[in-house]
CSV table of C-alpha atoms and ligand atoms in Angstrom, one decimal:
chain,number,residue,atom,x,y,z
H,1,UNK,CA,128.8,92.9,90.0
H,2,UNK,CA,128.9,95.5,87.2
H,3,UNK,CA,126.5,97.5,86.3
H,4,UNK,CA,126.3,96.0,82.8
H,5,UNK,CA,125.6,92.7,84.5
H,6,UNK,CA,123.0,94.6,85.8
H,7,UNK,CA,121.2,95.8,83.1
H,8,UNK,CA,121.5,92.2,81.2
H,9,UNK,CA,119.9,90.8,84.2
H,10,UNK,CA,117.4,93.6,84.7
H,11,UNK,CA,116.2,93.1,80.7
H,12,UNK,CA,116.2,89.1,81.4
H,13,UNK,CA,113.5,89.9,84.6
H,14,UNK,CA,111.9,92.5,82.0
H,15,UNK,CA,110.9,89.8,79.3
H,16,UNK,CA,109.8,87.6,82.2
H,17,UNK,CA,107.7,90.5,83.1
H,18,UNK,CA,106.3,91.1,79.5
H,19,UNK,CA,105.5,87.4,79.3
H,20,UNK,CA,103.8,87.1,82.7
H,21,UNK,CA,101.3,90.6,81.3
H,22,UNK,CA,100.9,89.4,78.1
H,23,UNK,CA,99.6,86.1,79.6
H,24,UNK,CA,97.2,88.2,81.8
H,25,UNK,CA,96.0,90.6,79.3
H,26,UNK,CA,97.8,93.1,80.5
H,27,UNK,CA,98.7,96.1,77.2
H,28,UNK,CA,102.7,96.9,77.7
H,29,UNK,CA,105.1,98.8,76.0
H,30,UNK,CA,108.1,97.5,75.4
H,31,UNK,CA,110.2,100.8,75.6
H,32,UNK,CA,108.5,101.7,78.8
H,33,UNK,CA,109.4,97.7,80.2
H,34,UNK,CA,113.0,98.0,78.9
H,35,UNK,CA,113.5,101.2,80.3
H,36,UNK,CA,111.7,100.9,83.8
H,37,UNK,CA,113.7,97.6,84.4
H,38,UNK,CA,116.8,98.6,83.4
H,39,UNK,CA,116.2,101.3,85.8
H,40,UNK,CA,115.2,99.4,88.6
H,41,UNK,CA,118.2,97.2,87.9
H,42,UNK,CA,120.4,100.3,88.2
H,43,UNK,CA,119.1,102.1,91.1
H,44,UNK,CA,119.7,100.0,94.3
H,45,UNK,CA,123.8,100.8,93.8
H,46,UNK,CA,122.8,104.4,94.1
H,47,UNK,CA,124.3,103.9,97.6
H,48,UNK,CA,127.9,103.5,95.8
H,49,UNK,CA,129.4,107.0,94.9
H,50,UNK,CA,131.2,105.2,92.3
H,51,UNK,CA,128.6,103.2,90.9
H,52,UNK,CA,127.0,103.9,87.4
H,53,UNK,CA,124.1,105.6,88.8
H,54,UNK,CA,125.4,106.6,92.1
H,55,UNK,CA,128.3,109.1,90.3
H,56,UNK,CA,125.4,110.6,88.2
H,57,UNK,CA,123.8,111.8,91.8
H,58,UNK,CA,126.9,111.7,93.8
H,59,UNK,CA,125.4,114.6,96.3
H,60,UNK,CA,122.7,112.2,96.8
H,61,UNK,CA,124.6,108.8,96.7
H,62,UNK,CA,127.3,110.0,99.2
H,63,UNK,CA,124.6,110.8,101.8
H,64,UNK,CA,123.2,107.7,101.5
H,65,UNK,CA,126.6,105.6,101.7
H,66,UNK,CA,127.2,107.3,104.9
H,67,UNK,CA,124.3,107.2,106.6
H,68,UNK,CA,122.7,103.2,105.7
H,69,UNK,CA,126.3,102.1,103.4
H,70,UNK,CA,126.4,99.6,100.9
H,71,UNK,CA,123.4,97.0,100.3
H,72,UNK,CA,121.3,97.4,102.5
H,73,UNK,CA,118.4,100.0,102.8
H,74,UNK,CA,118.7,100.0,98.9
H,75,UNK,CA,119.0,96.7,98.3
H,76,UNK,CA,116.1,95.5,100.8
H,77,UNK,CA,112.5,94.6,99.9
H,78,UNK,CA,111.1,97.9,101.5
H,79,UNK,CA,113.3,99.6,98.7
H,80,UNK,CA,111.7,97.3,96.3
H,81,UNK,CA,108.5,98.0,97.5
H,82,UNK,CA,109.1,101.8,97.6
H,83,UNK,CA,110.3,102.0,94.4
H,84,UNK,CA,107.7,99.8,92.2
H,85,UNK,CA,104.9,102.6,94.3
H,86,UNK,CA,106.5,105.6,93.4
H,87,UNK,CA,107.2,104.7,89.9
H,88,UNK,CA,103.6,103.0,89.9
H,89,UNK,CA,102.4,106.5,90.6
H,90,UNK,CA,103.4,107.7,87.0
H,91,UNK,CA,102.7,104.8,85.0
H,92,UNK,CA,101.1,101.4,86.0
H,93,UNK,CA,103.8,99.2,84.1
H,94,UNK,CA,106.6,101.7,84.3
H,95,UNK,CA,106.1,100.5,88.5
H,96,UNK,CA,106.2,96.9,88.1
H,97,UNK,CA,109.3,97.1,85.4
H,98,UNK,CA,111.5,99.2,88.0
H,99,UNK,CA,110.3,96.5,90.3
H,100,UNK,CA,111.4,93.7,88.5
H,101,UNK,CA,114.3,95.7,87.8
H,102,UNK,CA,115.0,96.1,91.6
H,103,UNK,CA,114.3,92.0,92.1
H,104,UNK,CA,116.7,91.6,89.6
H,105,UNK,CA,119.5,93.9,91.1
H,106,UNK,CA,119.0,92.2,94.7
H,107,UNK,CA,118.6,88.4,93.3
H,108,UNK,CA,121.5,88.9,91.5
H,109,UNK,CA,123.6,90.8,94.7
H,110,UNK,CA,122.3,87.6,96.4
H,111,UNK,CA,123.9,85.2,94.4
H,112,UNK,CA,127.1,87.4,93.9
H,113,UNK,CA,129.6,84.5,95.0
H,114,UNK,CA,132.1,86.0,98.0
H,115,UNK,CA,129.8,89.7,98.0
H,116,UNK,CA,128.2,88.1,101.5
H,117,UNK,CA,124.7,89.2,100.3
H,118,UNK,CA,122.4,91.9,101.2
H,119,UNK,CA,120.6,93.4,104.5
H,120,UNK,CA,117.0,92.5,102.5
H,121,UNK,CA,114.7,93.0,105.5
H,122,UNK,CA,116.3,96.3,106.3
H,123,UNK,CA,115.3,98.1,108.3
H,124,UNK,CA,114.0,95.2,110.4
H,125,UNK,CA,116.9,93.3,110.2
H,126,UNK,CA,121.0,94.1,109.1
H,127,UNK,CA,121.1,90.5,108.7
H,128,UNK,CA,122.6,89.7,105.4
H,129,UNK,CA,121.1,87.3,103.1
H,130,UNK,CA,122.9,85.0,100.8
H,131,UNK,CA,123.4,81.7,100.1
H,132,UNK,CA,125.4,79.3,102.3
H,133,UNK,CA,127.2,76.5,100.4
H,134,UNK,CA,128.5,73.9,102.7
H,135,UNK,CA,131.7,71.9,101.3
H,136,UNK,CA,130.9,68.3,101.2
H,137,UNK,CA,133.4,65.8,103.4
H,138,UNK,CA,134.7,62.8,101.6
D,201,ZN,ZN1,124.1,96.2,94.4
């Protein structure tokens, strides 16, 4: 998927966020939600030399292809969960906008027709998760 795909997705999970907060009475700002998801929509292909993000940090993105490769310490929920912390750390809703923006990114890695989904309970398991469509007999 590309990474503008990404970032449309990422912005999509963003509003949902903004709704969700606004229905709590939770104060957000919209250029810290945009930003923070489109982030977190960015980041999990850091493991991708290539990749939008991961060419920006290649030193860092080339370490990480070779040692875990391509979607699945990055693209698991203990990256998810790692990331919406860290980011939580500076800024309450800049954390839950990478989050969402990291849901986004796996979701739509999941759903990625042919792309045999992602190890999402990495490190527990390399299992790959993604959905299986049986064809139909007639
Ligand atoms: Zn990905």
């Amino acid at each position: 998927m590309t990474y503008r795909a990404h970032i449309a997705g990422a912005l999509v999970f963003g509003a949902g966020l903004c709704y969700l907060e606004e229905r709590a009475g939770i104060a957000w700002n919209p250029i810290i939600v945009a930003a923070g998801s489109i982030l977190g929509g960015l980041l999990p292909d850091i493991d991708i030399p290539r990749s939008f993000i991961g060419s920006r940090v290649k030193w860092l993105s080339k370490r990480i292809h070779k040692r875990f490769g391509h979607r699945t310490l990055t693209h698991s929920l203990l990256f998810l969960a790692a990331m919406t912390m860290l980011f939580g750390m500076l800024d309450y809703n800049l954390g839950l906008s990478v989050g969402v923006g990291v849901l986004s990114h796996i979701v739509l890695d999941i759903l990625t027709p042919g792309a045999r989904g992602v190890a999402l309970f990495y490190p527990v398991s390399k299992k790959r998760v993604y959905p299986r469509i049986r064809k139909r007999r007639r």
